[in-house]
mmCIF file of C-alpha atoms and ligand atoms in Angstrom:
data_model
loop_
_atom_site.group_PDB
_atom_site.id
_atom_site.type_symbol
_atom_site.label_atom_id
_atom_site.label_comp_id
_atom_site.label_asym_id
_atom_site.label_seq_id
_atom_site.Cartn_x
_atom_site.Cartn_y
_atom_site.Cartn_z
ATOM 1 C CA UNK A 19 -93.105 245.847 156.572
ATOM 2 C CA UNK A 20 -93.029 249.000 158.462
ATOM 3 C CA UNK A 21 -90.979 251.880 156.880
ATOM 4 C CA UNK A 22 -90.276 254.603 158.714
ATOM 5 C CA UNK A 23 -91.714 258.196 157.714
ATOM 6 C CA UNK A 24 -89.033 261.177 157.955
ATOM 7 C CA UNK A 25 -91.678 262.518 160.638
ATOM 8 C CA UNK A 26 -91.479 259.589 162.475
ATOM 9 C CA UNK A 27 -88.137 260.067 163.372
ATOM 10 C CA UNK A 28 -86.558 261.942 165.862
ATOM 11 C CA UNK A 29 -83.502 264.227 165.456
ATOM 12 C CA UNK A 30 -81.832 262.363 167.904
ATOM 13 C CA UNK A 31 -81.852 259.307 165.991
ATOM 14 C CA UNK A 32 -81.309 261.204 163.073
ATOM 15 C CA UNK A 33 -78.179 262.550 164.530
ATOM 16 C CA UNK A 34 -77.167 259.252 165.803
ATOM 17 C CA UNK A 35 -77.687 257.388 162.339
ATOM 18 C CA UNK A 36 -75.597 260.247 160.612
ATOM 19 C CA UNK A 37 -72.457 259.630 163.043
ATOM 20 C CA UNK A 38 -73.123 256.316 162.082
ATOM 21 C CA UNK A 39 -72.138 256.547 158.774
ATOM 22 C CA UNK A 40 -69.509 259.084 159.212
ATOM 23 C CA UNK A 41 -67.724 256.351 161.605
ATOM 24 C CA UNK A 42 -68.204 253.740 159.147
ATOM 25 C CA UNK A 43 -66.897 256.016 156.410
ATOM 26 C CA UNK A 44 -64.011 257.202 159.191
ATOM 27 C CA UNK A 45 -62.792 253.648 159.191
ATOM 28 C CA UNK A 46 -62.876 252.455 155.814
ATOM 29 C CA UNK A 47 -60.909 255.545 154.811
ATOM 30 C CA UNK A 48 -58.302 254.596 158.360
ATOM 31 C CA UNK A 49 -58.092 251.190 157.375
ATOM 32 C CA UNK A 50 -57.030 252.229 153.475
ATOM 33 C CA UNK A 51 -54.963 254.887 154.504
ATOM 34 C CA UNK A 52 -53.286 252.649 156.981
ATOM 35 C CA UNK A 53 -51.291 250.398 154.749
ATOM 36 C CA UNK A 54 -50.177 253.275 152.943
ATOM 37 C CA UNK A 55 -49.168 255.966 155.440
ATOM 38 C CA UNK A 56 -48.553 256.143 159.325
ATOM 39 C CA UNK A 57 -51.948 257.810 161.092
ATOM 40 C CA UNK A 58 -51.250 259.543 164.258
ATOM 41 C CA UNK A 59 -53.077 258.751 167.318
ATOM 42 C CA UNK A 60 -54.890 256.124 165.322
ATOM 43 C CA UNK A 61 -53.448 252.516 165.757
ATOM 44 C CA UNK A 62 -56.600 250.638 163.843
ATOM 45 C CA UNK A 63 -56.545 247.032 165.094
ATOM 46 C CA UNK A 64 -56.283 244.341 162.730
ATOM 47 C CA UNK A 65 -59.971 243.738 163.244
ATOM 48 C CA UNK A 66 -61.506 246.284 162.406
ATOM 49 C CA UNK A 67 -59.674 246.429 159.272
ATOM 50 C CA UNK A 68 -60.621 243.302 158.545
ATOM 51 C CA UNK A 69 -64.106 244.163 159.124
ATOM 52 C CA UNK A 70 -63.928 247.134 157.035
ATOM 53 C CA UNK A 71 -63.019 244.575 154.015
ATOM 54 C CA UNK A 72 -66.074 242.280 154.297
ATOM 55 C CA UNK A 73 -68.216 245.362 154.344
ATOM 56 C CA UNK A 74 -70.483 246.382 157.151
ATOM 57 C CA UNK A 75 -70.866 243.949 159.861
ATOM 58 C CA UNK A 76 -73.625 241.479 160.150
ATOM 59 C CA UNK A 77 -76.176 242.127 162.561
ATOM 60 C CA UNK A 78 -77.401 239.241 164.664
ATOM 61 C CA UNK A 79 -80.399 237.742 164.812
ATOM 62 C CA UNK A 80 -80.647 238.054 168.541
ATOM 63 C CA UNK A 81 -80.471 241.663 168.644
ATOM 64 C CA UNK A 82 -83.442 243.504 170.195
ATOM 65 C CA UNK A 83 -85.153 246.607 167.839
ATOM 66 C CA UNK A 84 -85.628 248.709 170.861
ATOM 67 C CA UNK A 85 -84.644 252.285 169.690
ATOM 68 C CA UNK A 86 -80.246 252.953 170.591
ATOM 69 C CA UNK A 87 -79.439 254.734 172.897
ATOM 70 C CA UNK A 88 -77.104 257.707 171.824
ATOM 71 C CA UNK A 89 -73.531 257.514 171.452
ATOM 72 C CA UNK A 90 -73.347 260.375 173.653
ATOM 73 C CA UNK A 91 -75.184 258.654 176.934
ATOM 74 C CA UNK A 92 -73.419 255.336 175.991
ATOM 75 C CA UNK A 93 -70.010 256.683 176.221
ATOM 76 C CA UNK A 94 -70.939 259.724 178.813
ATOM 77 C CA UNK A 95 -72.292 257.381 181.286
ATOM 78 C CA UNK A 96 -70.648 254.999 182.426
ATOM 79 C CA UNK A 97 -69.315 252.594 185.837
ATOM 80 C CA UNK A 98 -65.658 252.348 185.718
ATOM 81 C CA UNK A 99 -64.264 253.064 188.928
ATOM 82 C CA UNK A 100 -60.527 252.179 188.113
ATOM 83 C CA UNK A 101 -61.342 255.973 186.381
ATOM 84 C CA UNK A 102 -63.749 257.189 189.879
ATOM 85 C CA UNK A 103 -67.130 256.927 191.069
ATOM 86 C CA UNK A 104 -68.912 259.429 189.142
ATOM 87 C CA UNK A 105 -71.175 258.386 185.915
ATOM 88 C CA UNK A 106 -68.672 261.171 183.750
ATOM 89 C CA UNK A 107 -65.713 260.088 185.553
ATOM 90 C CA UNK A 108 -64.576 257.600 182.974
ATOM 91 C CA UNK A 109 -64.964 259.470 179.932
ATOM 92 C CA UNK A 110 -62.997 262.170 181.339
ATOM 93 C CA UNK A 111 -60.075 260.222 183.046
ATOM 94 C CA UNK A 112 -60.005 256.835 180.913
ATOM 95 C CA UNK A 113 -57.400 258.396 178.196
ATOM 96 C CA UNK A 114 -54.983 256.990 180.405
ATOM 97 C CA UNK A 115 -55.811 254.009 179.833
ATOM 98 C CA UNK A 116 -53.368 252.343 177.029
ATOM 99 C CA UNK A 117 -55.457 249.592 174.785
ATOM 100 C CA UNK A 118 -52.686 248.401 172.697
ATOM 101 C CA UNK A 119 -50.811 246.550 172.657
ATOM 102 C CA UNK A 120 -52.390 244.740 174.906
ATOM 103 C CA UNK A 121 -52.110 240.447 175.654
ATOM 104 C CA UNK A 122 -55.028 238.611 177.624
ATOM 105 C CA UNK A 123 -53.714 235.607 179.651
ATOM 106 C CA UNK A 124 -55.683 231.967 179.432
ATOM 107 C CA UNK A 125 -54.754 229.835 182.103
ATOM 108 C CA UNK A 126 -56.436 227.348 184.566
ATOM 109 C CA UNK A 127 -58.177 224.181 183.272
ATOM 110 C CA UNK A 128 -58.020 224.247 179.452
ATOM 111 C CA UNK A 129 -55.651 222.445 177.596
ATOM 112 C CA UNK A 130 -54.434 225.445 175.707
ATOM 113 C CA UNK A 131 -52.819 228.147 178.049
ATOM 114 C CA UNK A 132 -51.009 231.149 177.021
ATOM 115 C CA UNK A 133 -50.873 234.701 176.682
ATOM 116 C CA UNK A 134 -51.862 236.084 173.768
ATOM 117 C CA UNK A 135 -51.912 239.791 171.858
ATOM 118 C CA UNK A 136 -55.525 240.477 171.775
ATOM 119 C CA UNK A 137 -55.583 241.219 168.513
ATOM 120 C CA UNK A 138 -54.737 237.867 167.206
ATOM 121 C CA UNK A 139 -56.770 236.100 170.099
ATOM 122 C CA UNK A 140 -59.906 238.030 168.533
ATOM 123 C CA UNK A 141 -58.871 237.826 164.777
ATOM 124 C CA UNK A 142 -60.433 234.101 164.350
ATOM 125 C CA UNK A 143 -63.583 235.177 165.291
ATOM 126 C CA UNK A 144 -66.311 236.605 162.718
ATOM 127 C CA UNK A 145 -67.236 239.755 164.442
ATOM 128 C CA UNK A 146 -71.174 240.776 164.388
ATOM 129 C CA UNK A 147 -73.585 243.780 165.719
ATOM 130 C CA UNK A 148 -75.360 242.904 168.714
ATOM 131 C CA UNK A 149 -78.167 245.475 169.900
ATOM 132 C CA UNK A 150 -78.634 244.612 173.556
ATOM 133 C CA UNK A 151 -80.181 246.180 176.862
ATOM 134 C CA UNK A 152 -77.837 246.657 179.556
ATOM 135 C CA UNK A 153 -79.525 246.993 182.556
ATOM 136 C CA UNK A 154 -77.270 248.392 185.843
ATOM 137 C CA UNK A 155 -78.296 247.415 189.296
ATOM 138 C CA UNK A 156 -78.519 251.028 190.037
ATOM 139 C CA UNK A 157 -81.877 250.671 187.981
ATOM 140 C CA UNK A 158 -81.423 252.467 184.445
ATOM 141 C CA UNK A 159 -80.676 250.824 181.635
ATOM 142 C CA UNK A 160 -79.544 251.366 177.796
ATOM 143 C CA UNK A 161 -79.563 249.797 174.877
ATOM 144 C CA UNK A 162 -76.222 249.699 173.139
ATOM 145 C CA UNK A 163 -75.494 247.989 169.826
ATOM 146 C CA UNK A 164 -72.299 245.955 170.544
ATOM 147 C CA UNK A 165 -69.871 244.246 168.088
ATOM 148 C CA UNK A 166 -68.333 241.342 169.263
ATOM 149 C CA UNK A 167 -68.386 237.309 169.246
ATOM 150 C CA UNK A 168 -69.815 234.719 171.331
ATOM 151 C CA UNK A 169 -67.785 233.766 174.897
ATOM 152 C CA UNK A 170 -68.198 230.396 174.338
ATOM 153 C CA UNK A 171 -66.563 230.031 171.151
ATOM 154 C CA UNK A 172 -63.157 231.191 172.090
ATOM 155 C CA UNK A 173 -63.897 228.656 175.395
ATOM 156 C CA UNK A 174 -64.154 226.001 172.729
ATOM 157 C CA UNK A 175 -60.736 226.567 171.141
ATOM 158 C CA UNK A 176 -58.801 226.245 174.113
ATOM 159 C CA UNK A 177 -60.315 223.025 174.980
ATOM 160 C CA UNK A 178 -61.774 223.081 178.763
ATOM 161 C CA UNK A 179 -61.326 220.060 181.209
ATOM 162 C CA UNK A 180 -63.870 218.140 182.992
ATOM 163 C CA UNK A 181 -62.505 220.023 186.029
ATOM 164 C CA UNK A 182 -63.587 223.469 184.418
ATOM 165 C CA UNK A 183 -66.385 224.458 186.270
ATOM 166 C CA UNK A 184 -66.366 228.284 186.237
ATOM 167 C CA UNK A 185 -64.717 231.112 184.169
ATOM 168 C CA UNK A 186 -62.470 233.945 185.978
ATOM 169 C CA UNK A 187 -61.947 237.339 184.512
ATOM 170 C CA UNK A 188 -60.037 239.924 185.574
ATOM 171 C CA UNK A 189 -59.380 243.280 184.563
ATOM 172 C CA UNK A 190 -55.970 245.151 184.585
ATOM 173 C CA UNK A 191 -54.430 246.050 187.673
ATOM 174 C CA UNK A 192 -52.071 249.136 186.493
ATOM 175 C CA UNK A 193 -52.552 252.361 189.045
ATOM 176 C CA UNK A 194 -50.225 254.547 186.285
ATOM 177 C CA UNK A 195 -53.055 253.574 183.891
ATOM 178 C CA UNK A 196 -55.827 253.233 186.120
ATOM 179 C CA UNK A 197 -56.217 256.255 188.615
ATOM 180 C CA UNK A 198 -59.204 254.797 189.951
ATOM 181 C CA UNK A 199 -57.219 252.110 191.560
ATOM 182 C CA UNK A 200 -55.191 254.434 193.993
ATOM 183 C CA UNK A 201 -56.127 255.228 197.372
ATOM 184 C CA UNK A 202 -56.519 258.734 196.974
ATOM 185 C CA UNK A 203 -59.990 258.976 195.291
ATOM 186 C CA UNK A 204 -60.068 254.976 194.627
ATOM 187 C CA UNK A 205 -63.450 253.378 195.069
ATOM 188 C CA UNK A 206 -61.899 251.469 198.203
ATOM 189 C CA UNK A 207 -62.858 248.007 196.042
ATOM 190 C CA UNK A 208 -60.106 245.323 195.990
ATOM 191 C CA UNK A 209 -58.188 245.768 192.628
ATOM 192 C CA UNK A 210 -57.880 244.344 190.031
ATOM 193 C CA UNK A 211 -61.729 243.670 189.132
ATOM 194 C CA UNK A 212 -62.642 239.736 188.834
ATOM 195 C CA UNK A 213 -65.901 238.704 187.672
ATOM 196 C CA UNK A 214 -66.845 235.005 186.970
ATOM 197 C CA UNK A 215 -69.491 232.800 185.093
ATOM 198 C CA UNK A 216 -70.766 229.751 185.595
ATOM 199 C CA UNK A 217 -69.490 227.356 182.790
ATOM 200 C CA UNK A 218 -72.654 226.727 181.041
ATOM 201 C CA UNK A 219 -73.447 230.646 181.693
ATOM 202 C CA UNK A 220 -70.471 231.526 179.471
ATOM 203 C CA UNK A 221 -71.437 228.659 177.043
ATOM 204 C CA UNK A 222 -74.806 230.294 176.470
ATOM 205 C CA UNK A 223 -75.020 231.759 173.007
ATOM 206 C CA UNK A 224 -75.996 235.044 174.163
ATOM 207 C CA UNK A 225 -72.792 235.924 176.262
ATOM 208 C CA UNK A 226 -70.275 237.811 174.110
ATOM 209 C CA UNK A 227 -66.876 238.958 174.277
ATOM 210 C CA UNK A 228 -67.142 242.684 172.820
ATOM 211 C CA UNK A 229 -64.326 244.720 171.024
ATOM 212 C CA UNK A 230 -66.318 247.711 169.999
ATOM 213 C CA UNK A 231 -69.661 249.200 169.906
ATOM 214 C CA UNK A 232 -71.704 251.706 167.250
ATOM 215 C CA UNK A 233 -69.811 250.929 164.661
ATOM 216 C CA UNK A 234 -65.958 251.488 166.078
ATOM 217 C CA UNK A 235 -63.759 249.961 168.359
ATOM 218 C CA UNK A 236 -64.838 250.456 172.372
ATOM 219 C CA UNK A 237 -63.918 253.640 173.547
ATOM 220 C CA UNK A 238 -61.586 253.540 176.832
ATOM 221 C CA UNK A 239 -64.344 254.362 179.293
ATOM 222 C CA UNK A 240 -66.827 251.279 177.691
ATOM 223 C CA UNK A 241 -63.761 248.869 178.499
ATOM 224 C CA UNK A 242 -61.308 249.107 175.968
ATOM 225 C CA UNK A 243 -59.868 247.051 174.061
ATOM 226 C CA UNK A 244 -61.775 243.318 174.637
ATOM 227 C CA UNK A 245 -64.857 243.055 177.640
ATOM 228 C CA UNK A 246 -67.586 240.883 178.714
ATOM 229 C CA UNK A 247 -71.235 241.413 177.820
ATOM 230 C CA UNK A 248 -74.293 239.459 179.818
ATOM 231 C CA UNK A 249 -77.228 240.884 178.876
ATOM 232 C CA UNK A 250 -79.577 238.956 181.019
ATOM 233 C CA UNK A 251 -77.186 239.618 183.939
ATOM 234 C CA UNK A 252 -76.559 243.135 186.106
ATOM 235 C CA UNK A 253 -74.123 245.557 184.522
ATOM 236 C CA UNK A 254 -71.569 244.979 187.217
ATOM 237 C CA UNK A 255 -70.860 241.251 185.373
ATOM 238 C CA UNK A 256 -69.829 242.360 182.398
ATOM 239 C CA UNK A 257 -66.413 243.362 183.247
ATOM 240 C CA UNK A 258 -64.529 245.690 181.202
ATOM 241 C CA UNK A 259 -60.600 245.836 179.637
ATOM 242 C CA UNK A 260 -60.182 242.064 180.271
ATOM 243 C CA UNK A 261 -56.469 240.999 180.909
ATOM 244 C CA UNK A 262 -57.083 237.076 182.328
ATOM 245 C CA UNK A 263 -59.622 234.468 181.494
ATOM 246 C CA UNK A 264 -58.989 231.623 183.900
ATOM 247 C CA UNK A 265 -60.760 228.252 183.949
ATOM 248 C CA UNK A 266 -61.682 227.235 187.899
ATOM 249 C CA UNK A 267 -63.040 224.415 189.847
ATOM 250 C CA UNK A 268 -64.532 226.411 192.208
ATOM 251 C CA UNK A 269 -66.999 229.543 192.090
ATOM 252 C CA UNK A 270 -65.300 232.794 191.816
ATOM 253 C CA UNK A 271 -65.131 235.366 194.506
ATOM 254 C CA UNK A 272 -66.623 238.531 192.093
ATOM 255 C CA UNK A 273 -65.663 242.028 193.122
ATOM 256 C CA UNK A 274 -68.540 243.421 194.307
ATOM 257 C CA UNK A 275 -69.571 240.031 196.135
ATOM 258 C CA UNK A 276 -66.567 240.854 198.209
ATOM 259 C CA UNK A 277 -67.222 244.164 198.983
ATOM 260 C CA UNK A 278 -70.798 243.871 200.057
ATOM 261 C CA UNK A 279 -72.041 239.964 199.863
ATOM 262 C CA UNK A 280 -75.256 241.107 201.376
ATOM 263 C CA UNK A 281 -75.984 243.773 198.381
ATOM 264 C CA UNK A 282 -74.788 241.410 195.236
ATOM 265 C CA UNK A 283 -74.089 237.712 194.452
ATOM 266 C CA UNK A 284 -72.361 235.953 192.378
ATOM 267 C CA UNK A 285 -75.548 234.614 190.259
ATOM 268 C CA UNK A 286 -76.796 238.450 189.747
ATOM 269 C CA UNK A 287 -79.443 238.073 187.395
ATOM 270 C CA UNK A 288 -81.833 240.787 186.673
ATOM 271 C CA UNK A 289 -85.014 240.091 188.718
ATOM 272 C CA UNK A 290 -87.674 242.102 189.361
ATOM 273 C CA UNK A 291 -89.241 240.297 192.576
ATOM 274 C CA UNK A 292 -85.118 240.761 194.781
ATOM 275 C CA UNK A 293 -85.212 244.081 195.198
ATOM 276 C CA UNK A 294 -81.484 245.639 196.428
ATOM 277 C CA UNK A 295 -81.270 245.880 200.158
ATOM 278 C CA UNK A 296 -81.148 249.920 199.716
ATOM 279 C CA UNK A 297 -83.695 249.924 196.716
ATOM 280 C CA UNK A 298 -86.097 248.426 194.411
ATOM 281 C CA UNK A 299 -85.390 246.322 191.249
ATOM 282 C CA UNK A 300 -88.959 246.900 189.756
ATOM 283 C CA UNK A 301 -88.574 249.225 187.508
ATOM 284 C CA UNK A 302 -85.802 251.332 185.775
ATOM 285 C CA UNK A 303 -84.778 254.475 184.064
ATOM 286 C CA UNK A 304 -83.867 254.631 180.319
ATOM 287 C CA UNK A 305 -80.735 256.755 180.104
ATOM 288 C CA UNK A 306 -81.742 259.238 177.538
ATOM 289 C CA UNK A 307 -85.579 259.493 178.267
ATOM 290 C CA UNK A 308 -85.036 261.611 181.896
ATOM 291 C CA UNK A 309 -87.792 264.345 181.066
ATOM 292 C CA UNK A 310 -89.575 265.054 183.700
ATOM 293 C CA UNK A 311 -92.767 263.006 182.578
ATOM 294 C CA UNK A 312 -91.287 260.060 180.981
ATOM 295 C CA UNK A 313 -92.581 257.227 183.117
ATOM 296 C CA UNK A 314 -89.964 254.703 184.510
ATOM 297 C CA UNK A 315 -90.103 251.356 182.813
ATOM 298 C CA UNK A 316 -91.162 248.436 184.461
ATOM 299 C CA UNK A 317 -87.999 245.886 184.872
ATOM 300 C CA UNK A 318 -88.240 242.243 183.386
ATOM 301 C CA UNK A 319 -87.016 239.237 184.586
ATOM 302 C CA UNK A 320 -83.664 238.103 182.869
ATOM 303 C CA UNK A 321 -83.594 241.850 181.688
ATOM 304 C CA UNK A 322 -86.004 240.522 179.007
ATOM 305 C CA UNK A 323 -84.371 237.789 178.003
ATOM 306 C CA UNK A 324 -86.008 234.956 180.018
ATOM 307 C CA UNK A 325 -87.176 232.760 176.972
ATOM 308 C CA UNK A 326 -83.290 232.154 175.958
ATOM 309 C CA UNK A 327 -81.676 231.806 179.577
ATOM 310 C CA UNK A 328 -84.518 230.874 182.461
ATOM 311 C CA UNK A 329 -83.368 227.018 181.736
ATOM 312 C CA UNK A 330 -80.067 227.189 182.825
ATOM 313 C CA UNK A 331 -81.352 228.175 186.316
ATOM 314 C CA UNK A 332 -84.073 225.761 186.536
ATOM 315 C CA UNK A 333 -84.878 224.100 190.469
ATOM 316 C CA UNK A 334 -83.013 227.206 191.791
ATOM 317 C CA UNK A 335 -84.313 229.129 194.071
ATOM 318 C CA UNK A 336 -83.293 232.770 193.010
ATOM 319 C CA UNK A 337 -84.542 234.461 195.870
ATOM 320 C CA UNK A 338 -81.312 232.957 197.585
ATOM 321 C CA UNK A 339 -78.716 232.578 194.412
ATOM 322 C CA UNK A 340 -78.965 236.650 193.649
HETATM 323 N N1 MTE D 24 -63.388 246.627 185.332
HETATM 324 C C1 MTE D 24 -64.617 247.103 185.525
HETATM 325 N N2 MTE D 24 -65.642 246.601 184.811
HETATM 326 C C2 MTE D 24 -66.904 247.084 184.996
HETATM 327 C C3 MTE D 24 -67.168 248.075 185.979
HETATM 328 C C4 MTE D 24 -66.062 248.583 186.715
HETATM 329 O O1 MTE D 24 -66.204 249.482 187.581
HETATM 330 N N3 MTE D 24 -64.807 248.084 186.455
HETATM 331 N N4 MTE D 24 -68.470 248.514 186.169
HETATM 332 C C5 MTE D 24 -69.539 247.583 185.780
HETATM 333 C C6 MTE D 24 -70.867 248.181 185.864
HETATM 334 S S1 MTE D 24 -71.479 248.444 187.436
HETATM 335 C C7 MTE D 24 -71.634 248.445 184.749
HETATM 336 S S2 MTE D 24 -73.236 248.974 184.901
HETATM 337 C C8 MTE D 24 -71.067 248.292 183.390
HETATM 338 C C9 MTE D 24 -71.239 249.593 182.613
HETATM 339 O O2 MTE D 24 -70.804 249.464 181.284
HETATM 340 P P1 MTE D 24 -70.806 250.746 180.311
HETATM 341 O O3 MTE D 24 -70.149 251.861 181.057
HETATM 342 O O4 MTE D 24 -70.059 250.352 179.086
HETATM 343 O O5 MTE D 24 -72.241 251.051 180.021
HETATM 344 O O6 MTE D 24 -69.677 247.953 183.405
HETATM 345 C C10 MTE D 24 -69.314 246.989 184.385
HETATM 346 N N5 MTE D 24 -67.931 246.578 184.219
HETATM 347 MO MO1 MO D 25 -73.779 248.687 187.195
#
């Protein structure tokens, strides 16, 4: 086993690891204090509460060990252009944003429909850490340890129909809370934000439904309170602050397949060899390792996760289906 030498370690991690703790510590305390007493400006779902009980949260197997990127970048960076265009837009504008209470609508081709208070749609679940690279079609990536539980088993619950070929989601559609949305300095895409998967996409063990990240629950700007997370798929699918989940026959029409079909598909899996129209898809920036020599890293097909998900597109050609 390799242990780690104090001089091994950077003071970034260092710092990193100690907020860590402090946010573990931060919602143990919430989460005792909360049955007690009323805590301002802290409504700590019934989740992470929960979560807090069992004692920190499993970490799954099919996390990657690649080194986190820092809380800072992963919540200072972001795409979220119901907050603007701009990679610091969302963390500045996103407090408008209102996570709870908050319901998520199933509908389509399940036999369970209904709308439900996220909360309790999450609370069967058992949450777990996933560490996972998320890799942007802009070409930088990071590497962001999620917790969250697998799409496919909440699909299983409500009970698909042969005739559920596709999943819809769509994101909220609320100007007062989302700025981003308005004409004024909106992003000119057609609100609210729909993303789809292929059925056996959103089966696929490694597709999760996140509610928080780094210990805590997701920030606003990360796509608060309950969002999609593809790793082997362009940032742009997992779709953020997720308000419908609707079973369809036919394939979605994604957002930014609408706005520029010639630019992004509906398939949009990381691939090295289809470069963007305006830019290459070789390679990619880490988000944290900008220094002037820190050599760009080459990009891998499936965004590295081509053992677990190259079968499901097997006899396509993915030149064609990006
Ligand atoms: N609703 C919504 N979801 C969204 C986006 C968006 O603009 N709106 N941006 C996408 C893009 S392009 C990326 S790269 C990721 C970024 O996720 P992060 O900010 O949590 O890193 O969110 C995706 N989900
Ligand atoms: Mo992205």
């Amino acid at each position: 086993m390799l242990i780690k030498r104090p001089s091994d370690i950077r003071s970034s991690e260092i710092t990193d690891e100690k907020f860590y703790r402090a946010r573990r510590r931060f919602l143990r305390d919430a989460a005792l204090a909360a049955g007690a007493i009323a805590v301002p400006d802290l409504i700590l779902p019934q989740w992470a509460e929960a979560a807090q009980k069992l004692g920190p949260l499993k970490k799954s197997a099919l996390s990657t060990t690649e080194k986190l990127t820092t809380y800072a970048n992963v919540t200072g960076y972001n795409n979220f252009y119901e907050f603007g265009t701009d990679k610091g837009d969302p963390a500045k504008n996103a407090h408008t944003l209102k996570p709870r209470p908050w319901t998520v609508a199933i509908e389509g081709e399940v036999k369970k429909t209904g709308t439900f208070d996220v909360d309790e749609l999450v609370r069967p679940f058992a949450l777990e850490e996933r560490i996972y690279r998320l890799r942007c079609v802009e070409a930088w990536s990071m590497v962001i340890p999620w917790i969250g539980f697998p799409l496919g088993e909440l699909i299983k619950r409500f009970e698909p129909t042969s005739r559920a070929k596709y999943v819809e989601f769509q994101t909220l559609r609320d100007l007062k809370q989302m700025p981003g949305q308005g004409g004024l300095f909106g992003a000119g895409l057609d609100w609210p934000y729909v993303e789809g998967l292929r059925m056996d996409e959103a089966m696929h063990p490694l597709a999760i439904l996140a509610v928080g990240l780094y210990g805590d629950v997701l920030p606003n700007q990360n796509g608060a309170p309950l969002r999609l997370v593809v790793p082997w798929k362009y940032g742009f699918k997992s779709i953020k602050s997720i308000v419908k989940i609707r079973f369809v026959e036919k394939q979605p029409l994604n957002t930014w397949q609408k706005q520029a079909a010639r630019e992004y598909g509906f398939y949009s899996n990381v691939n090295p060899e289809v470069d963007h129209p305006r830019w290459t898809q070789a390679f990619e920036r880490r988000i944290g390792e900008d220094g002037l020599f820190s050599p760009k890293r080459k990009t891998l097909p499936f965004n590295g996760y081509a053992d677990q998900v190259a079968s499901l597109y097997a006899g396509m050609d993915l030149k064609k289906n990006y």
